[in-house]
Amino acid sequence: MRVHVDPATVLVVDDNATKRYLLVSWLSRAGYAVVEAETGADALQLVEVKPIDLVVLDVRLPDMSGFEVCERIKSNPRHSALPVVHVSAHAVDVTDRAHGLNRGADAYLVEPIEPEELVATTQAVLRYYRARKQAELLAHRMALLAETTLAINSAANFPALLEAAAWGAAKIFKGPAAVVTGTTDGELWAATCEDPEQTPMLRPWSPATGQEIAVGTSFRIDPPETWSLMAWPEGDPVGVAVTRIRPDRPAVHVAVPAAANIPGAPVLRQLAQAIAAAVEAQRSYDEEHRIAITLQRSLLPRRLPEVTGLDIARRYEPASAHTEIGGDFYEVTMIDGRLLAAIGDVAGHSLHAATVMAELRHALRAYAVEGHQPGTVLTRINDLMLTLLSGEVATVCLLLIDPASGHVRMANAGHLPPLLIVDGRPEYIEDRGPLLGTRANRPDDTEFVVPPGATLVLYTDGLIERRDATIDDGLRALAASAAGGVDDHLDDFCDRLLSELAGQEMSDDIAVVALRRH
């Protein structure tokens, strides 16, 4: 009999010692590892505790029939795919064979059995079993690949993307995984995950491969020392899928134990491609976001004026949820001994909104330089919008402040009311004028005085608006934060307002201007 080298483990179940000896001998000479059992109960126990690849099962056993043993093996979800070959010298007619196959057996041999027949049947059943296992494994991994692809494309930033990729790779391949690629600045970072139960780690690292990487996807086997950033299974090389989308971008490397891959590493290749596509989208987003913010900041005042009798601070924070530039703006400048302070918001997030914002800001400055009062300035801007910017709407709160006396003349076009904090008591200065860009009568200007030591806060809606709360809730939250005290340094006060009210992920642009009278 030809000897076949095969790492599979076969469980032989037969209460007849002589017959069991022959079956074990034939299978052992064919290269299989063999485990023996005399009863059905012993067989069911061994299946639970040992890695069995195939069961050769006698039909007639002392404690239960082989049919029942087979049925119990197949009914357990853990072993439903485990192949079973019945052998029998008694249940040999067509009805018996049909009964055995209907109750779950994968093959049925009638004694006397030739060694070659047993080995050939074992090989055939194992081929099908392995193909089925590989297909099931591939289907399972493809489902996990879809989950990982969704996670990496939903990541908020570059570090989160790499961590999601490493964790997904560890989950797909049930072992250690590493993902390495570069940022838009050219820095190489590695995210590693020891196993799906561990939190991924992020660190700077560069693969010491020294290989030129072409555009496309490739797979290679590397020695573990090449990937020394984490521990790998002893004696197992590392399988690495590499994807490069553009020649001017760093490649994406995904490394897992080589033994975890099926031939051709199709899942690892697709994972590398999915990560590379997400990384490229994130790089493009980061570049566009950087350009957008640079452009928007260039449209806002470059520096604050130094005004005797007043401390001034301002903050502008772009939304973290999109790359588009928005229409939030502020203005702080001295005109004829008075401080012009304004804050506003043009509807929309786009280059067009930013362009309208720039036009309104320049018009506001020009009309104020002509000496007009706040209400007149807003009326002229409204006429300008109705004539040249039809369809656009904006909110603006405009103030002219005398630093010496603290006297303020204010006009508000649909913007949120300024907050005046006097001796720790916050109060909103209401002035309900219509939006700019609408045909409506404008009320007279509002006048009030900022006492010495008092602080005035102007802000846009991004500071207080939340999807799960009303505007009134946001206004109360701002007043409560201000009632906690105004910091000695107004910059610290502005930072605290942003931290307490906006948090880390800002869904809208935020502009804040704070003024304190000495």
Coordinates of C-alpha atoms in Angstrom, one line a residue:
M1 CA 0.0 0.0 0.0
R2 CA 1.3 3.5 -0.9
V3 CA 2.1 5.6 2.1
H4 CA 0.5 9.1 2.0
V5 CA 1.9 11.9 4.2
D6 CA -1.1 13.6 5.7
P7 CA -1.2 15.6 9.0
A8 CA -4.9 14.7 9.6
T9 CA -6.0 12.9 12.8
V10 CA -8.4 10.1 12.4
L11 CA -10.6 8.6 15.2
V12 CA -11.2 4.9 14.8
V13 CA -14.2 3.6 16.8
D14 CA -14.7 -0.1 17.0
D15 CA -15.2 -2.5 19.9
N16 CA -13.6 -5.4 18.0
A17 CA -9.9 -5.2 18.9
T18 CA -8.7 -7.2 15.8
K19 CA -10.7 -5.1 13.4
R20 CA -9.7 -1.9 15.1
Y21 CA -6.0 -2.9 15.0
L22 CA -6.2 -3.5 11.2
L23 CA -8.0 -0.1 10.6
V24 CA -5.4 1.7 12.8
S25 CA -2.5 0.0 11.0
W26 CA -3.7 0.8 7.5
L27 CA -4.3 4.4 8.3
S28 CA -1.1 4.8 10.3
R29 CA 1.0 3.4 7.4
A30 CA -0.8 5.9 5.1
G31 CA 0.6 8.7 7.2
Y32 CA -2.4 9.6 9.4
A33 CA -2.3 10.2 13.1
V34 CA -4.8 7.8 14.7
V35 CA -6.8 7.9 17.9
E36 CA -8.8 4.8 19.1
A37 CA -12.1 4.4 20.9
E38 CA -14.1 1.2 21.8
T39 CA -17.5 2.7 22.6
G40 CA -19.8 5.4 21.3
A41 CA -19.5 7.3 24.6
D42 CA -15.6 7.3 24.4
A43 CA -15.8 8.5 20.8
L44 CA -18.1 11.5 21.7
Q45 CA -15.8 12.4 24.6
L46 CA -12.7 12.3 22.3
V47 CA -14.3 14.5 19.7
E48 CA -14.9 17.1 22.4
V49 CA -11.3 17.2 23.7
K50 CA -9.1 16.3 20.7
P51 CA -8.6 17.9 17.3
I52 CA -10.2 15.2 15.2
D53 CA -10.3 15.6 11.4
L54 CA -12.3 12.4 10.5
V55 CA -14.1 9.5 12.3
V56 CA -14.1 5.9 11.0
L57 CA -17.1 4.5 12.9
D58 CA -18.4 1.0 13.2
V59 CA -22.2 0.7 13.0
R60 CA -22.5 -1.9 15.8
L61 CA -21.1 -0.7 19.2
P62 CA -21.8 -2.1 22.7
D63 CA -23.4 1.1 24.2
M64 CA -25.2 2.7 21.2
S65 CA -25.4 2.4 17.5
G66 CA -22.9 4.0 15.2
F67 CA -25.8 5.8 13.5
E68 CA -26.7 7.5 16.9
V69 CA -23.0 8.5 17.5
C70 CA -22.8 10.0 14.0
E71 CA -26.1 11.8 14.5
R72 CA -25.0 13.3 17.8
I73 CA -21.7 14.4 16.3
K74 CA -23.4 16.1 13.4
S75 CA -26.1 17.8 15.6
N76 CA -23.4 19.7 17.6
P77 CA -22.7 23.0 15.8
R78 CA -19.0 22.7 16.8
H79 CA -18.6 19.4 14.9
S80 CA -21.3 19.5 12.3
A81 CA -18.8 19.5 9.5
L82 CA -16.7 16.7 10.9
P83 CA -16.7 13.9 8.3
V84 CA -17.8 10.4 9.4
V85 CA -17.1 7.2 7.5
H86 CA -19.2 4.2 8.6
V87 CA -17.8 0.7 8.4
S88 CA -19.9 -2.5 9.0
A89 CA -19.8 -6.2 8.5
H90 CA -23.4 -6.6 9.5
A91 CA -25.5 -3.7 8.3
V92 CA -24.5 -4.2 4.7
D93 CA -27.7 -4.0 2.5
V94 CA -28.9 -0.9 0.7
T95 CA -31.4 0.0 3.3
D96 CA -28.6 0.1 6.0
R97 CA -26.3 2.2 3.9
A98 CA -29.1 4.6 3.0
H99 CA -30.0 4.8 6.7
G100 CA -26.4 5.6 7.7
L101 CA -26.0 8.3 5.0
N102 CA -29.4 9.9 5.8
R103 CA -28.4 10.2 9.5
G104 CA -25.3 12.2 8.6
A105 CA -22.5 9.9 7.5
D106 CA -20.3 11.1 4.6
A107 CA -19.3 7.6 3.3
Y108 CA -20.3 4.0 4.0
L109 CA -17.9 1.0 3.6
V110 CA -19.0 -2.6 3.8
E111 CA -16.6 -5.2 5.1
P112 CA -14.5 -6.9 4.0
I113 CA -12.6 -3.7 3.3
E114 CA -9.4 -3.4 1.3
P115 CA -6.7 -1.1 2.7
E116 CA -6.5 0.9 -0.5
E117 CA -10.3 1.4 -0.4
L118 CA -10.2 2.7 3.2
V119 CA -7.3 5.1 2.5
A120 CA -8.8 6.3 -0.8
T121 CA -12.2 6.9 0.9
T122 CA -10.4 8.7 3.7
Q123 CA -8.6 11.0 1.3
A124 CA -11.7 11.8 -0.7
V125 CA -13.8 12.6 2.3
L126 CA -11.0 14.8 3.8
R127 CA -10.6 16.7 0.5
Y128 CA -14.2 17.6 0.6
Y129 CA -14.0 18.4 4.3
R130 CA -11.0 20.7 3.9
A131 CA -12.6 22.4 0.9
R132 CA -15.7 23.0 2.9
K133 CA -13.8 24.3 5.9
Q134 CA -11.8 26.6 3.7
A135 CA -14.9 27.9 2.0
E136 CA -16.5 28.5 5.4
L137 CA -13.4 30.2 6.7
L138 CA -13.2 32.4 3.6
A139 CA -16.9 33.4 4.0
H140 CA -16.4 34.2 7.7
R141 CA -13.3 36.2 7.0
M142 CA -15.1 38.1 4.2
A143 CA -17.8 39.0 6.6
L144 CA -15.2 40.3 9.1
L145 CA -13.5 42.1 6.2
A146 CA -16.7 44.0 5.4
E147 CA -17.0 45.0 9.1
T148 CA -13.4 46.2 9.2
T149 CA -13.8 48.1 5.9
L150 CA -16.8 49.9 7.4
A151 CA -14.9 50.7 10.6
I152 CA -11.8 52.1 8.9
N153 CA -13.9 54.2 6.6
S154 CA -15.9 55.5 9.6
A155 CA -12.7 56.5 11.5
A156 CA -12.6 60.1 12.6
N157 CA -8.9 60.6 11.9
F158 CA -5.7 59.0 10.7
P159 CA -4.7 57.4 14.1
A160 CA -8.2 56.0 14.6
L161 CA -8.1 54.5 11.1
L162 CA -4.9 52.7 11.7
E163 CA -6.1 51.3 15.0
A164 CA -9.3 50.1 13.5
A165 CA -7.4 48.4 10.7
A166 CA -5.0 46.6 13.1
W167 CA -7.8 45.5 15.3
G168 CA -9.8 44.3 12.3
A169 CA -6.8 42.3 11.0
A170 CA -6.3 40.7 14.4
K171 CA -10.0 39.7 14.4
I172 CA -10.0 38.4 10.9
F173 CA -6.9 36.2 11.3
K174 CA -7.3 35.5 15.1
G175 CA -3.7 36.5 16.0
P176 CA -1.2 39.3 16.0
A177 CA -1.4 41.9 13.3
A178 CA 0.4 45.1 12.3
V179 CA -0.6 47.9 9.9
V180 CA 2.1 50.4 8.7
T181 CA 1.7 53.4 6.4
G182 CA 2.5 57.1 6.2
T183 CA 0.7 60.4 6.9
T184 CA 0.5 63.3 4.5
D185 CA 3.6 64.7 6.2
G186 CA 5.6 61.5 5.3
E187 CA 5.8 60.1 8.8
L188 CA 5.5 56.3 9.0
W189 CA 3.2 54.9 11.8
A190 CA 2.5 51.4 12.9
A191 CA -0.7 50.2 14.6
T192 CA -0.3 46.8 16.3
C193 CA -2.7 44.4 17.9
E194 CA -1.7 41.3 19.8
D195 CA -5.1 39.7 19.5
P196 CA -8.7 40.9 19.1
E197 CA -9.1 41.1 22.9
Q198 CA -6.3 43.6 23.2
T199 CA -6.4 47.4 22.5
P200 CA -4.3 48.4 19.4
M201 CA -1.1 50.4 20.0
L202 CA 0.1 53.2 17.7
R203 CA 3.8 54.1 17.4
P204 CA 6.2 55.6 14.8
W205 CA 8.0 52.8 12.9
S206 CA 9.5 52.0 9.5
P207 CA 9.7 48.5 8.0
A208 CA 13.3 47.6 7.4
T209 CA 12.7 45.9 4.1
G210 CA 14.7 48.1 1.7
Q211 CA 12.5 46.9 -1.2
E212 CA 11.2 49.2 -3.9
I213 CA 7.4 49.0 -3.9
A214 CA 5.5 49.4 -7.1
V215 CA 1.9 50.6 -7.5
G216 CA -0.5 47.7 -6.9
T217 CA -0.9 44.9 -4.4
S218 CA 1.6 42.2 -3.6
F219 CA 2.1 39.4 -1.0
R220 CA 5.3 38.2 0.4
I221 CA 6.8 36.1 3.2
D222 CA 9.2 37.9 5.6
P223 CA 11.2 36.6 8.5
P224 CA 9.8 37.6 11.9
E225 CA 12.9 39.8 12.7
T226 CA 11.9 42.1 9.8
W227 CA 8.8 42.9 11.8
S228 CA 10.4 43.2 15.3
L229 CA 7.8 45.7 16.5
M230 CA 5.8 42.9 18.1
A231 CA 6.0 39.2 19.0
W232 CA 5.0 36.6 16.4
P233 CA 4.3 32.9 16.8
E234 CA 7.5 31.0 17.3
G235 CA 8.8 29.4 14.1
D236 CA 6.2 31.0 11.9
P237 CA 7.2 33.6 9.3
V238 CA 5.2 36.7 8.7
G239 CA 2.8 37.1 5.7
V240 CA 2.8 40.7 4.4
A241 CA 0.3 42.2 1.9
V242 CA 1.5 45.5 0.5
T243 CA -0.7 48.0 -1.5
R244 CA 0.4 51.2 -3.1
I245 CA -2.2 53.3 -4.8
R246 CA 0.0 56.2 -6.0
P247 CA 3.7 56.3 -6.6
D248 CA 4.0 59.6 -4.6
R249 CA 2.3 58.0 -1.5
P250 CA 3.7 55.6 1.1
A251 CA 2.5 52.0 0.7
V252 CA 0.3 50.3 3.2
H253 CA 1.7 47.2 4.8
V254 CA -0.5 44.6 6.6
A255 CA 1.4 41.9 8.4
V256 CA -0.1 38.7 10.0
P257 CA 1.3 35.2 10.8
A258 CA 1.9 33.5 7.4
A259 CA 0.2 30.3 8.6
A260 CA -3.0 32.2 9.1
N261 CA -3.5 32.8 5.4
I262 CA -5.1 30.5 2.9
P263 CA -3.3 29.9 -0.4
G264 CA -2.9 33.2 -2.3
A265 CA -3.8 35.2 0.8
P266 CA -7.0 36.7 -0.9
V267 CA -8.4 38.2 2.3
L268 CA -5.2 39.8 3.4
R269 CA -4.7 41.3 -0.1
Q270 CA -8.3 42.7 -0.1
L271 CA -7.8 44.0 3.5
A272 CA -4.6 45.9 2.4
Q273 CA -6.5 47.4 -0.6
A274 CA -9.4 48.5 1.6
I275 CA -7.0 50.1 4.1
A276 CA -5.0 51.8 1.4
A277 CA -8.2 53.3 -0.1
A278 CA -9.3 54.5 3.3
V279 CA -5.9 56.0 4.0
E280 CA -5.8 57.8 0.7
A281 CA -9.2 59.2 1.4
Q282 CA -8.1 60.3 4.9
R283 CA -4.9 61.9 3.4
S284 CA -7.0 63.8 0.8
Y285 CA -9.4 64.9 3.6
D286 CA -6.5 66.1 5.8
E287 CA -5.0 68.1 2.9
E288 CA -8.3 69.6 1.9
H289 CA -9.1 70.5 5.5
R290 CA -5.8 72.1 6.0
I291 CA -6.2 74.2 2.8
A292 CA -9.8 75.1 3.8
I293 CA -8.8 76.3 7.3
T294 CA -5.8 78.2 6.0
L295 CA -8.1 80.0 3.5
Q296 CA -10.8 80.7 6.1
R297 CA -8.3 82.1 8.6
S298 CA -6.9 84.4 5.9
L299 CA -10.3 86.0 5.6
L300 CA -10.5 86.8 9.4
P301 CA -8.5 89.5 11.3
R302 CA -4.9 88.7 11.6
R303 CA -4.4 90.4 14.9
L304 CA -6.3 92.1 17.7
P305 CA -6.0 95.8 18.4
E306 CA -4.5 97.0 21.6
V307 CA -7.1 99.2 23.3
T308 CA -6.6 101.2 26.4
G309 CA -9.2 100.2 29.0
L310 CA -10.1 96.9 27.4
D311 CA -8.9 93.3 27.4
I312 CA -9.8 91.4 24.2
A313 CA -9.6 87.7 23.3
R314 CA -11.0 85.7 20.5
R315 CA -11.2 82.1 19.4
Y316 CA -12.1 80.6 16.0
E317 CA -12.4 76.8 15.8
P318 CA -13.4 75.1 12.5
A319 CA -15.8 72.2 12.6
S320 CA -14.1 68.8 12.8
A321 CA -16.9 67.0 10.9
H322 CA -16.3 68.4 7.4
T323 CA -13.6 69.9 5.2
E324 CA -15.8 72.7 3.8
I325 CA -15.1 76.2 5.0
G326 CA -18.0 78.0 6.6
G327 CA -19.5 81.4 7.0
D328 CA -18.7 82.2 10.6
F329 CA -16.7 85.5 11.1
Y330 CA -15.8 88.2 13.6
E331 CA -14.4 91.7 13.4
V332 CA -12.5 93.7 16.1
T333 CA -11.0 97.0 15.0
M334 CA -10.7 100.6 16.2
I335 CA -12.5 103.4 14.2
D336 CA -12.3 107.0 15.3
G337 CA -11.5 106.1 18.9
R338 CA -14.3 103.6 19.2
L339 CA -14.0 99.8 19.1
L340 CA -16.0 98.1 16.3
A341 CA -16.8 94.6 17.4
A342 CA -18.9 92.3 15.3
I343 CA -19.7 88.6 15.0
G344 CA -21.8 86.9 12.3
D345 CA -22.6 83.8 10.4
V346 CA -23.5 83.3 6.7
A347 CA -25.7 80.3 6.0
G348 CA -24.0 77.2 4.6
H349 CA -20.6 75.5 4.6
S350 CA -18.9 76.0 1.3
L351 CA -16.4 78.2 -0.5
H352 CA -19.3 80.3 -1.6
A353 CA -20.4 80.9 2.0
A354 CA -16.9 82.0 2.9
T355 CA -16.9 84.3 -0.1
V356 CA -20.1 85.9 1.0
M357 CA -18.7 86.2 4.5
A358 CA -15.6 88.1 3.2
E359 CA -17.8 90.5 1.3
L360 CA -20.0 91.2 4.3
R361 CA -17.0 91.7 6.6
H362 CA -15.4 94.2 4.2
A363 CA -18.7 96.0 3.6
L364 CA -19.3 96.3 7.4
R365 CA -15.8 97.9 7.8
A366 CA -16.4 100.3 4.9
Y367 CA -19.8 101.5 6.1
A368 CA -18.5 101.8 9.7
V369 CA -15.5 103.9 8.5
E370 CA -18.0 106.3 6.8
G371 CA -19.2 107.0 10.4
H372 CA -22.6 105.3 10.3
Q373 CA -24.2 103.9 13.5
P374 CA -24.6 100.1 13.8
G375 CA -28.2 100.0 12.7
T376 CA -27.5 102.1 9.6
V377 CA -24.5 99.9 8.8
L378 CA -26.7 96.7 8.9
T379 CA -29.4 98.4 6.8
R380 CA -26.9 99.3 4.1
I381 CA -25.4 95.7 4.2
N382 CA -28.9 94.3 3.9
D383 CA -29.6 96.5 0.9
L384 CA -26.3 95.3 -0.6
M385 CA -27.3 91.7 -0.1
L386 CA -30.8 92.2 -1.6
T387 CA -29.2 93.8 -4.7
L388 CA -26.1 91.8 -5.3
L389 CA -26.4 88.7 -3.2
S390 CA -30.0 87.7 -3.7
G391 CA -31.0 84.5 -1.9
E392 CA -28.2 84.7 0.7
V393 CA -29.0 85.1 4.4
A394 CA -26.7 86.0 7.3
T395 CA -26.8 86.9 11.0
V396 CA -24.7 89.8 12.4
C397 CA -24.4 91.4 15.8
L398 CA -22.6 94.7 15.5
L399 CA -21.4 96.9 18.4
L400 CA -19.6 100.3 18.7
I401 CA -17.9 100.5 22.1
D402 CA -16.4 103.6 23.8
P403 CA -13.5 102.2 25.8
A404 CA -13.3 105.1 28.2
S405 CA -17.0 105.2 29.3
G406 CA -18.0 101.6 28.4
H407 CA -21.0 102.9 26.5
V408 CA -22.2 100.4 23.8
R409 CA -24.4 101.0 20.8
M410 CA -25.6 97.7 19.3
A411 CA -27.6 96.5 16.4
N412 CA -28.5 92.8 16.0
A413 CA -29.6 91.2 12.7
G414 CA -31.0 87.8 13.8
H415 CA -27.8 86.8 15.7
L416 CA -27.6 85.2 19.2
P417 CA -27.7 87.8 22.0
P418 CA -24.3 88.9 23.5
L419 CA -23.7 87.8 27.1
L420 CA -22.8 90.5 29.7
I421 CA -21.2 89.3 32.9
V422 CA -21.3 91.8 35.8
D423 CA -20.0 90.7 39.2
G424 CA -20.4 87.0 38.3
R425 CA -24.0 87.5 37.1
P426 CA -24.6 86.7 33.4
E427 CA -27.3 88.6 31.4
Y428 CA -28.2 88.4 27.7
I429 CA -28.6 91.7 25.9
E430 CA -31.6 91.1 23.7
D431 CA -32.1 93.0 20.4
R432 CA -34.4 91.1 18.0
G433 CA -33.6 92.5 14.6
P434 CA -34.4 90.6 11.4
L435 CA -31.9 88.5 9.4
L436 CA -29.8 90.1 6.7
G437 CA -31.0 89.3 3.3
T438 CA -34.7 89.8 4.2
R439 CA -37.1 92.7 3.6
A440 CA -38.2 93.8 7.1
N441 CA -38.1 96.9 9.2
R442 CA -35.1 97.2 11.6
P443 CA -35.6 98.3 15.2
D444 CA -33.7 101.2 16.7
D445 CA -30.2 100.5 18.1
T446 CA -29.9 99.2 21.6
E447 CA -27.7 101.1 24.0
F448 CA -26.1 99.9 27.3
V449 CA -23.0 100.3 29.4
V450 CA -20.3 97.8 30.3
P451 CA -19.3 98.6 33.9
P452 CA -15.6 98.4 34.9
G453 CA -14.6 94.7 35.5
A454 CA -17.5 93.4 33.4
T455 CA -17.1 91.0 30.5
L456 CA -19.0 90.9 27.2
V457 CA -19.1 87.7 25.2
L458 CA -20.0 87.5 21.5
Y459 CA -20.3 84.0 19.9
T460 CA -21.7 82.0 17.0
D461 CA -24.3 79.2 17.3
G462 CA -21.6 76.4 17.1
L463 CA -20.8 77.1 20.7
I464 CA -24.2 76.4 22.1
E465 CA -26.2 74.4 19.5
R466 CA -26.5 70.6 20.0
R467 CA -28.6 68.1 18.2
D468 CA -30.0 66.7 21.4
A469 CA -30.9 70.0 23.0
T470 CA -32.7 73.3 22.2
I471 CA -31.2 76.7 21.7
D472 CA -32.6 77.7 25.1
D473 CA -30.8 74.8 26.7
G474 CA -27.6 76.0 25.0
L475 CA -28.0 79.6 26.2
R476 CA -28.6 78.4 29.8
A477 CA -25.5 76.2 29.6
L478 CA -23.4 79.2 28.4
A479 CA -24.8 81.4 31.2
A480 CA -24.0 78.7 33.8
S481 CA -20.5 78.3 32.5
A482 CA -19.9 82.1 32.7
A483 CA -21.5 82.3 36.1
G484 CA -18.6 80.0 37.3
G485 CA -16.3 83.0 37.0
V486 CA -14.3 84.8 34.3
D487 CA -10.7 83.7 34.3
D488 CA -8.0 86.2 35.0
H489 CA -6.8 85.8 31.4
L490 CA -9.5 86.1 28.8
D491 CA -7.8 83.5 26.6
D492 CA -8.2 81.0 29.4
F493 CA -11.8 82.0 29.7
C494 CA -12.4 81.4 26.0
D495 CA -10.7 78.0 26.1
R496 CA -12.8 77.0 29.1
L497 CA -16.0 77.9 27.2
L498 CA -15.0 75.8 24.2
S499 CA -14.0 72.9 26.4
E500 CA -17.1 72.9 28.6
L501 CA -19.7 73.7 25.8
A502 CA -18.2 72.3 22.6
G503 CA -16.1 69.3 23.6
Q504 CA -13.6 67.6 21.3
E505 CA -15.7 66.9 18.2
M506 CA -17.2 70.1 16.9
S507 CA -20.1 69.7 14.5
D508 CA -20.1 73.4 13.5
D509 CA -17.6 76.3 13.3
I510 CA -17.3 78.3 16.4
A511 CA -16.3 82.0 16.8
V512 CA -16.0 83.6 20.2
V513 CA -15.0 87.2 21.1
A514 CA -14.6 88.3 24.7
L515 CA -14.1 91.9 25.9
R516 CA -13.4 92.9 29.5
R517 CA -13.4 96.5 30.6
H518 CA -10.8 97.6 33.1

